[in-house]
PDB file of C-alpha atoms and ligand atoms in Angstrom:
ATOM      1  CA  UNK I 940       0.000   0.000   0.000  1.00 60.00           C
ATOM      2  CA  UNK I 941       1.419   3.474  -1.037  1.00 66.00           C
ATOM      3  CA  UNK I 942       1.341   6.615   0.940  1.00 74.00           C
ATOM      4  CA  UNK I 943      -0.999   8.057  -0.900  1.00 77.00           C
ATOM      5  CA  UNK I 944      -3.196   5.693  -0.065  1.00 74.00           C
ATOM      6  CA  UNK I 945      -5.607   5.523   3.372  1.00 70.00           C
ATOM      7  CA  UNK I 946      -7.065   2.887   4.755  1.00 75.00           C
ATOM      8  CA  UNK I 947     -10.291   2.938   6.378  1.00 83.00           C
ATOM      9  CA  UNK I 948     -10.116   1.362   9.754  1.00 90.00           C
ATOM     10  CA  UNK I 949     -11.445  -2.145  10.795  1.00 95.00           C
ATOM     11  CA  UNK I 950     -14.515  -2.428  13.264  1.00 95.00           C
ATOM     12  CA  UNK I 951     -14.464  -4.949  16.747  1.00 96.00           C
ATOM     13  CA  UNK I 952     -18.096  -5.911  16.839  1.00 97.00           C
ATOM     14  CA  UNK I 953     -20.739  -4.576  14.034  1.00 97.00           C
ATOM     15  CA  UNK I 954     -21.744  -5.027  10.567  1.00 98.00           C
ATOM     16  CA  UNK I 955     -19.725  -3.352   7.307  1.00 98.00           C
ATOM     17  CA  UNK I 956     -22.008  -2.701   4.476  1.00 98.00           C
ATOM     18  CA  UNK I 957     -19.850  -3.229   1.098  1.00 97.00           C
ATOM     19  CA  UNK I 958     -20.165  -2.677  -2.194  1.00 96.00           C
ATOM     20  CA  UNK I 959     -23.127  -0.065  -2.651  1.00 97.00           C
ATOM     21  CA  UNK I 960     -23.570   1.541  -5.383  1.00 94.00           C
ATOM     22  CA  UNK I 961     -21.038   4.745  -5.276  1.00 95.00           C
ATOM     23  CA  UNK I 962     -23.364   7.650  -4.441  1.00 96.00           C
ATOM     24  CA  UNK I 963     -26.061   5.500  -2.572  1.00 97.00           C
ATOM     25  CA  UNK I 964     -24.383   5.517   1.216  1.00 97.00           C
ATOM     26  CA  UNK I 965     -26.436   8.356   1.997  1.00 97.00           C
ATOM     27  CA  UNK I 966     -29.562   6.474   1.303  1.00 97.00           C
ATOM     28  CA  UNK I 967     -28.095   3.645   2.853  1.00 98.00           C
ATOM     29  CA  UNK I 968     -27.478   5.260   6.112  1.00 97.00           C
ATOM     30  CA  UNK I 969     -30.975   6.939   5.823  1.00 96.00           C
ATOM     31  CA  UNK I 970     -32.873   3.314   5.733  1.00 96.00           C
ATOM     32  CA  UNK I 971     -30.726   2.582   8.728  1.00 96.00           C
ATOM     33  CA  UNK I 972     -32.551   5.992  10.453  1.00 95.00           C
ATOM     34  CA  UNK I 973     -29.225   6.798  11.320  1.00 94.00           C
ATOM     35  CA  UNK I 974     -28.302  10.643  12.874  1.00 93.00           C
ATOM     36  CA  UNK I 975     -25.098  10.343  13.585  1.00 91.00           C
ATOM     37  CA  UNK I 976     -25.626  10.772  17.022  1.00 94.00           C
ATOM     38  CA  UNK I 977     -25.866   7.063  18.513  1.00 91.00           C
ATOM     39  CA  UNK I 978     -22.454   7.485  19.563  1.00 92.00           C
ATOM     40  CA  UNK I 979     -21.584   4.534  17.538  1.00 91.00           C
ATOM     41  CA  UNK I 980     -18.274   4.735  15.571  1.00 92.00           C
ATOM     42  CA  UNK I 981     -19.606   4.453  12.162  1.00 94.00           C
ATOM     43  CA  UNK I 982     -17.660   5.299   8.798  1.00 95.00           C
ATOM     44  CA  UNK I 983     -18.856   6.068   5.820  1.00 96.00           C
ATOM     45  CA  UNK I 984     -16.934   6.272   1.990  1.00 95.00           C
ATOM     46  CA  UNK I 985     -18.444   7.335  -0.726  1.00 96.00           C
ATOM     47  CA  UNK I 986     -16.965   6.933  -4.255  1.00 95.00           C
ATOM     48  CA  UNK I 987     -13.554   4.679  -3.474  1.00 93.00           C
ATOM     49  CA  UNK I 988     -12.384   3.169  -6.279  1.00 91.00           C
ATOM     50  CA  UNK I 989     -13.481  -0.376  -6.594  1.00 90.00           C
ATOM     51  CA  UNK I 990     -12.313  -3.918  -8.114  1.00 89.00           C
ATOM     52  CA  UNK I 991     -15.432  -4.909  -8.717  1.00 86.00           C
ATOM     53  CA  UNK I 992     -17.339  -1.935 -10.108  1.00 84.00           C
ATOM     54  CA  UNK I 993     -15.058   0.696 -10.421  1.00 91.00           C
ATOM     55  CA  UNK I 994     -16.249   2.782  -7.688  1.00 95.00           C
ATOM     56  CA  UNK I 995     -18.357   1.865  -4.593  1.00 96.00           C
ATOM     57  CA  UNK I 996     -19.561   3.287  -1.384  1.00 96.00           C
ATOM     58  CA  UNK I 997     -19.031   1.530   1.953  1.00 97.00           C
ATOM     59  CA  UNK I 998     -21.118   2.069   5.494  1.00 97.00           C
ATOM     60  CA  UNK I 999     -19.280   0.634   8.637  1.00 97.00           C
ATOM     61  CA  UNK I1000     -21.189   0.397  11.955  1.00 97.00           C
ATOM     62  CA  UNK I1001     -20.002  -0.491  15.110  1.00 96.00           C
ATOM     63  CA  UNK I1002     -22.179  -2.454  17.586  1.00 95.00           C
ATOM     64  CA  UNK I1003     -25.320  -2.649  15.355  1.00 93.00           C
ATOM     65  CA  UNK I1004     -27.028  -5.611  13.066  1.00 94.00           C
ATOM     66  CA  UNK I1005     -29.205  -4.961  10.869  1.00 95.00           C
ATOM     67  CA  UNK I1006     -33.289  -6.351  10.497  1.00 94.00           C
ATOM     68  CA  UNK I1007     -34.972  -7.820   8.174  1.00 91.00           C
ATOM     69  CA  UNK I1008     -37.163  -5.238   6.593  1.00 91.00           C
ATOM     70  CA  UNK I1009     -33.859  -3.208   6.570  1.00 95.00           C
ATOM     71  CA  UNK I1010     -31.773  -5.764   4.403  1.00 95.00           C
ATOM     72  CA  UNK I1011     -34.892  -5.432   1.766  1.00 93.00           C
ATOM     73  CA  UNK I1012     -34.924  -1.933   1.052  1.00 94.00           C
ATOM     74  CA  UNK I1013     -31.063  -1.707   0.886  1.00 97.00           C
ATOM     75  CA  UNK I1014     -31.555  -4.333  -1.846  1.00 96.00           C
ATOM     76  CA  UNK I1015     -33.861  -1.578  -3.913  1.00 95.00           C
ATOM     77  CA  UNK I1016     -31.003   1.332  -3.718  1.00 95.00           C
ATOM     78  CA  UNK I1017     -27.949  -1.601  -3.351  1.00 96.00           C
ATOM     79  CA  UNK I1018     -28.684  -4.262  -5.715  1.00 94.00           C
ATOM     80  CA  UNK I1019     -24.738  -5.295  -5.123  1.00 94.00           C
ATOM     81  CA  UNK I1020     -24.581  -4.812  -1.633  1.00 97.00           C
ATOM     82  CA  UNK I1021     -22.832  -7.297   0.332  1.00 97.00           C
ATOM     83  CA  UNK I1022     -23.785  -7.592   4.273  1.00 98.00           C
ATOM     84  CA  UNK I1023     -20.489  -8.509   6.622  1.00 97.00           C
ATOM     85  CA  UNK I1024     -21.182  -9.411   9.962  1.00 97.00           C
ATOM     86  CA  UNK I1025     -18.438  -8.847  12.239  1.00 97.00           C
ATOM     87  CA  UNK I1026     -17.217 -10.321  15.368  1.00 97.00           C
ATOM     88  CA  UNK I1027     -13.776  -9.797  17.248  1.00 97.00           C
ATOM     89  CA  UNK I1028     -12.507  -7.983  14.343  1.00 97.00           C
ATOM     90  CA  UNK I1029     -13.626 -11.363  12.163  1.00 98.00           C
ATOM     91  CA  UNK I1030     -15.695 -11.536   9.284  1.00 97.00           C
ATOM     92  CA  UNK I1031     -18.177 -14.056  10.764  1.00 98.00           C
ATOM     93  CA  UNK I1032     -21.031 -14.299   7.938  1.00 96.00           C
ATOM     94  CA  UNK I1033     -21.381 -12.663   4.897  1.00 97.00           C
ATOM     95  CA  UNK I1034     -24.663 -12.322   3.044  1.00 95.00           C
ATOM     96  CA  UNK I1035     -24.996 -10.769  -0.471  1.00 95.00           C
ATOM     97  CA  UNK I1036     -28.478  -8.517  -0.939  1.00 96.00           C
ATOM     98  CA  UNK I1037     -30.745 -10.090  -3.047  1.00 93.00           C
ATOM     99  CA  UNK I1038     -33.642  -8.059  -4.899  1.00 92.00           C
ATOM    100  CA  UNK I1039     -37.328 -10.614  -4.300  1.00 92.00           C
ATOM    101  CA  UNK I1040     -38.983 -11.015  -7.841  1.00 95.00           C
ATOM    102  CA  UNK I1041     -42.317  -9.679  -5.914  1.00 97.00           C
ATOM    103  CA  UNK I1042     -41.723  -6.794  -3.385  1.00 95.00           C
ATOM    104  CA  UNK I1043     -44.653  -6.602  -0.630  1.00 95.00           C
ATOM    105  CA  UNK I1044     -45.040  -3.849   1.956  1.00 89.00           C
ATOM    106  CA  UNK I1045     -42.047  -2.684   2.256  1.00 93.00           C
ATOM    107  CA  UNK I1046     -42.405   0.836  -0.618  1.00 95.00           C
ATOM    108  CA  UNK I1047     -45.754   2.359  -1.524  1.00 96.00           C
ATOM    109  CA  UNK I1048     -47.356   2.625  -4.755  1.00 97.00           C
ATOM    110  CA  UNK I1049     -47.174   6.489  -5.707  1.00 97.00           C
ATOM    111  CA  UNK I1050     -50.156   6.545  -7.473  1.00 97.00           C
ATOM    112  CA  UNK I1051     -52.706   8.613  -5.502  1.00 96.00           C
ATOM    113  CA  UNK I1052     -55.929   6.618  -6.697  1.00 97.00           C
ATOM    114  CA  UNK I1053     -53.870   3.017  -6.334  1.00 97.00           C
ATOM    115  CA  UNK I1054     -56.261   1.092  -4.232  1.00 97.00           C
ATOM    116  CA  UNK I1055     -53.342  -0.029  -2.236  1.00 96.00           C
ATOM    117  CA  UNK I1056     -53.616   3.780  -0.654  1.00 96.00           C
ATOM    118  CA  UNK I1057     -57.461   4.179  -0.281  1.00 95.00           C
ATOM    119  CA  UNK I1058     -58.368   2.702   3.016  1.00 91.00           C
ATOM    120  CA  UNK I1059     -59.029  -1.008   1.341  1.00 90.00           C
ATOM    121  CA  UNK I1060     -56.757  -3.585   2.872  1.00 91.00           C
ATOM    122  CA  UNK I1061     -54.654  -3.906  -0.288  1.00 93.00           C
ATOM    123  CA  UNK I1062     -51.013  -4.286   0.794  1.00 94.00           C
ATOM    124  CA  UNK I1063     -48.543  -2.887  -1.429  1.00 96.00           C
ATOM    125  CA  UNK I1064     -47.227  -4.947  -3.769  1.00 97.00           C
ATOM    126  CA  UNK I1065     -44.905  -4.409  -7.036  1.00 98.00           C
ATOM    127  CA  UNK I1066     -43.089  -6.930  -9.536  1.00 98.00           C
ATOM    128  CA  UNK I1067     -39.433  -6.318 -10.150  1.00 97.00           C
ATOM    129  CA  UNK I1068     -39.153  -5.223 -14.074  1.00 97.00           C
ATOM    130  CA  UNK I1069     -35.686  -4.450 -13.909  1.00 96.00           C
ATOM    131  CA  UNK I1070     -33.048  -4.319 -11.384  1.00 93.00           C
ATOM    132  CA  UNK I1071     -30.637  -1.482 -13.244  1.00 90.00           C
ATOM    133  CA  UNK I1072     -32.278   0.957 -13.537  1.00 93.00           C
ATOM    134  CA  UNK I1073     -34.726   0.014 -10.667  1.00 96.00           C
ATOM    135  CA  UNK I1074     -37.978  -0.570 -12.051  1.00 98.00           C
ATOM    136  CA  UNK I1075     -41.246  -1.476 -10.339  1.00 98.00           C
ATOM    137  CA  UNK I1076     -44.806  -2.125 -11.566  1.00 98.00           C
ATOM    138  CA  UNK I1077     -47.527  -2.089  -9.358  1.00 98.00           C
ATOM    139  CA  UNK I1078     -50.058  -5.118  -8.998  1.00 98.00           C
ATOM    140  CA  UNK I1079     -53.043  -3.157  -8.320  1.00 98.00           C
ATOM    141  CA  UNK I1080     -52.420  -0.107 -10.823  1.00 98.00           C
ATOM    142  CA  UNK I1081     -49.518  -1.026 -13.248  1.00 98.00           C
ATOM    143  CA  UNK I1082     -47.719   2.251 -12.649  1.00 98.00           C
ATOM    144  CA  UNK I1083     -44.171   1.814 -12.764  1.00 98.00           C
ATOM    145  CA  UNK I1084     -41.632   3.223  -9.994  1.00 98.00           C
ATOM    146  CA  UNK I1085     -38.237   4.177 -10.441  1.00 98.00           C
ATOM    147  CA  UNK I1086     -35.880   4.570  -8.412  1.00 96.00           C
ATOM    148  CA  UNK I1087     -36.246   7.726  -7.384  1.00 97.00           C
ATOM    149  CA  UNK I1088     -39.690   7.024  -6.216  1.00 97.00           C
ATOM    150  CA  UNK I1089     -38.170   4.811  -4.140  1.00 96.00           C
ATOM    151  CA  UNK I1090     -35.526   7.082  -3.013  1.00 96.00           C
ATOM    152  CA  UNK I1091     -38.547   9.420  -1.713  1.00 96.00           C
ATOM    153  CA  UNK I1092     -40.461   6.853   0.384  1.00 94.00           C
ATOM    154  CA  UNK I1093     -36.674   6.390   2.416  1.00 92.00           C
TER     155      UNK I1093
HETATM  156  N1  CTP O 370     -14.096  -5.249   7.553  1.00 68.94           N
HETATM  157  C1  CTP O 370     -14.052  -4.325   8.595  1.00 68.94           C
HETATM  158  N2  CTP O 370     -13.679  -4.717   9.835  1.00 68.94           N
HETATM  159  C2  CTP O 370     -13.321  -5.993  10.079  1.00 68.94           C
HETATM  160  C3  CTP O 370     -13.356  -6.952   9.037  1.00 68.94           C
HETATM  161  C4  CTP O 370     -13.755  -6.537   7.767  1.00 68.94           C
HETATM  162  O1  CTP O 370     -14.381  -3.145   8.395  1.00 68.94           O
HETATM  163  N3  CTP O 370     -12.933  -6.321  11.304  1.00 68.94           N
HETATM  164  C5  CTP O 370     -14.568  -4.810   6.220  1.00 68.94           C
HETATM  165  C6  CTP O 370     -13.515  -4.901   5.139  1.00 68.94           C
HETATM  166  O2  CTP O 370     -12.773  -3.685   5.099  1.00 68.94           O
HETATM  167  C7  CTP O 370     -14.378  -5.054   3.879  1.00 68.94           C
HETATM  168  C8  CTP O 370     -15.579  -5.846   4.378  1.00 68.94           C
HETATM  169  O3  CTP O 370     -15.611  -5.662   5.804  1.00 68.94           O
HETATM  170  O4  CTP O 370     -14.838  -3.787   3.419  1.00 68.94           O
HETATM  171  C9  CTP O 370     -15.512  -7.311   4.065  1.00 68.94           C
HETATM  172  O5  CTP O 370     -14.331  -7.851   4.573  1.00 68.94           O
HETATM  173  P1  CTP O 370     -13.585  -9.079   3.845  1.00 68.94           P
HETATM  174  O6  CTP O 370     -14.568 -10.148   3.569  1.00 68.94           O
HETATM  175  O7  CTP O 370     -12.382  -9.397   4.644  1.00 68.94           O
HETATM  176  O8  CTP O 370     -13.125  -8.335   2.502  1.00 68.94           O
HETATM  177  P2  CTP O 370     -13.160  -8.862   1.009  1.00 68.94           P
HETATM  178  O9  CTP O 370     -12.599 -10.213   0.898  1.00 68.94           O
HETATM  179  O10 CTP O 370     -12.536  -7.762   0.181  1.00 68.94           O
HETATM  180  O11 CTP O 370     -14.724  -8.892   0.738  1.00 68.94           O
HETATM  181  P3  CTP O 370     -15.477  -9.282  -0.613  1.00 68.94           P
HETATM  182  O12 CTP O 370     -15.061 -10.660  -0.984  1.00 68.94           O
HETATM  183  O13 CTP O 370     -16.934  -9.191  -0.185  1.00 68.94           O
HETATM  184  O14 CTP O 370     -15.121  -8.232  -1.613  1.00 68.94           O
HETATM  185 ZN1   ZN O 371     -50.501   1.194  -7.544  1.00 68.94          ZN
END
């Protein structure tokens, strides 16, 4: 490693969020409902040059996991995300996001008259069209989302 080079420090106990899409931390660490203020040591790089995809963004958090619900809607903004669970400085389980074909309750349909938002019991449900670019059609309405609808709802 060169001088001009810096590397981002390990974490003990936590969970390092790897290769998200460079520019998508931000959203990353939003879905997380992260401040800043947990006094947690958490780092964040955005844009670092990459093997794998050229550039990436990373989100490092000390002393937190991550639920369910949480995983899924880093898989709509992260597509390539990869989850490392650390222990004792060890990676001890590494999980890769996946994006569901069918996507239920976890993004709303931005359609105003979508029966999914009128007080039916309709939960929200889309089909995955296309991963990149992000693409979602809804299964009551047929409107499509993009990713920036999605990037809204965060
Ligand atoms: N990491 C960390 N602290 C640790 C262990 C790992 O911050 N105590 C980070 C690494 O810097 C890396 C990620 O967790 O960003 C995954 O670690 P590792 O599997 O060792 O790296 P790679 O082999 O490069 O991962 P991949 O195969 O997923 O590219
Ligand atoms: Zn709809």
């Amino acid at each position: 490693m060169s001088e001009k080079e810096l590397r981002v420090s390990k974490i003990k106990d936590g969970t390092v969020i790897d290769h998200i899409s460079g520019g998508y931390a931000l959203d990353v660490v939003k879905i997380l409902g992260i401040t800043g203020r947990e006094k947690r040591v958490m780092t964040i790089a955005i844009n670092v040059p990459s093997k794998r995809f050229k550039v990436k963004d990373i989100v490092k958090i000390e002393g937190r996991a991550l639920n369910a619900r949480e995983v899924n809607r880093i898989a709509l903004v992260a597509p390539h995300a990869s989850i490392n669970i650390i222990r004792d400085y060890d990676v001890v389980e590494k999980l890769e996001v996946k994006l569901p074909k069918v996507i239920e309750a976890i993004i709303n349909c931005v359609n105003p008259a979508c029966i999914s938002n009128s007080n039916e019991p309709a939960v929200a449900k889309f089909y995955v069209e296309s991963e990149e670019p992000l693409l979602l059609k809804c299964h009551y309405c047929g409107y499509i989302l993009e990713k920036a609808d999605v990037l809204q709802q965060l």
